Steps between C-alpha positions, in 0.01 A plus 500: 500500500280754677788619717727529200244696305432737790870573531529550127202735499632711786847532345352580158273768644790662682723495193228633273453795730873568495509467121218749463236262374247643743429866554311505826154402612198491278130437556478283189617136484857457378645185345874561490701278268816409690837352416821409674801737509293811419809712569579438131201721421622791712648774280860548612585765239477855638464651153217276375310513828472878462310441173239263642726190489538534124819353353427275201521756221693785663853594395770246599704547816686298765170366638369365168560141612225542761241581233605424145849366442474538122535880534867480599658474148328831416665687789738788427751399767735204466386384841334616818464394864213572738420471871144552631372505857141516621376501861168316473165557673632783715143589605470151652847376600858623522709192423401391148708601198594404144854530366602461135831512313557430133591628159595416143802502270485527121704259288528726200205674341274197458493312831521540877521293818350585837475386862270594788464405864207583726492455878178537698498515880163461668625593846383292795178297468326363814338159431204395715281193542124483442441659842725794429782381726853576386683192369820658372635805322609455140739715299378467139750580226469458123737559210537445128793507261473510122723525197384596153592544137342737247560556131381727221336304222464814288575868549150536646428172677671313784442188709629390839500195729586473868539213747420549869578314822259563789555430870222554756543438873178591681513268799718209609430204722170371636182705498159352589649149468632571150870536417593785267822579314639768266360465149679541167386527140624595155325721248557686175399816315439558130476858377476701178554868425421721201662840449349737246708798611644727234846660505379769740364241744133561425253222427319193622645217708329176606587217734367156584618268777412159642656486846556239773410203284625197689455222747267508797645543847450294820576581863471133607726231360234229531211709373318499169354843583726716287430868451499691173764753408367848406514443123406821319411618152570868432452728200598867483509794259675836526543804279781752539469860384815705443453876537779744415762227545542557875149401608348153481159377605419129516141377539429132556244238597541143614289196584609201711323166547581269792501146355395311814172306540234584756463269800134410464571135583807412712546150357470618140730796569789281619449246221530765227833511319694824456456517122129418520460773762649762267226441244221452755582833662376690196151388594486742793568869531830567677624785283674811621513812286748780548592822331780746542677806373866603516637843419876535460728795436836438332510155661603683819163535675179298486155532656246216500137426582306173483181318587422130557152347500413143592178304530293308754719186487802719573337677794395806295847648524525868409837671508626845409874541467749780445874510448801709410841419360830675451821422318853638513731359236492119547314492834124519539259494793125433504237542768138387492214549743156345533247773567273422801152394390192406700438561868426298811434133426521559124842664515747340262759316716767589245445874543820700551713224346834648395751345261850623430725386216855568388638429151853516362557489124812380323645682201246587233485282191714644218 
């Protein structure tokens, strides 16, 4: 069990760093709450990541299924497709990246369907024994695929559900006398959206989402040590101002809670069920708060700024983001950039992270 736990801890620490759960060294003790497949927590959307990873209550687009599926019936376009690419941890490594493709299609004015696929490549990972000697080189790869359905319940309120398949291949074969295999799991999302926009597009919007609710995941077929999925509770608000018809300014704030228990006791941690863990997690502080602003001109140009703040359990993450977007007819492009923060040992390992996204809209709803 000790060998298994040590492997699990080393993999989790590596993945948490890649997912941005730690922001460098600190002189204070840190108790990071970890989960399996943390790539599901990495923002793939180039637009939202420019606003401090804020996407629950923002206006609907092709990437809504990554944040709040229930926004899609409120979209102006009949349908939209998106592709996003992000080189990851470029200050640390050169071979890690996240790729996303997805979109939605409206079935009339009241409902919509969606699909999304995410692929995360962690490059090449050297695996060593307790003495630091190389055992083998692994090529970790992870992916998820989900389909969803959303519907307006009223002219102001919508709800959405999504089902997700997850595949995680971190290492195969024997390692420290333990045999590992690719792991799979299923999960679901439940989301709600409120639109208080008037005819001009000005007003308040709100979003709520419960994400990655599902089974636990195991990397050993004969093991009872199953890891938790990164279940998350998120709540967001945004207000859009319309100025002289051509100018829009959206201000928003969002809070996200990782619903995973702390590992204070290894035996108790692995004996805890997934549903029990969701409720237990609210007993410790693993919230992230973010805020963002988006200025747009005639839906042809957008400029964005954002800020993300975590807490001690999350490694005291602090991020500043910026982004721009442009649109010509049915085609749009978004870029986001994480502003370098910290210096030396406290430098954020995600500094200089760049995301690029392309969207293609179908004919506008008549």
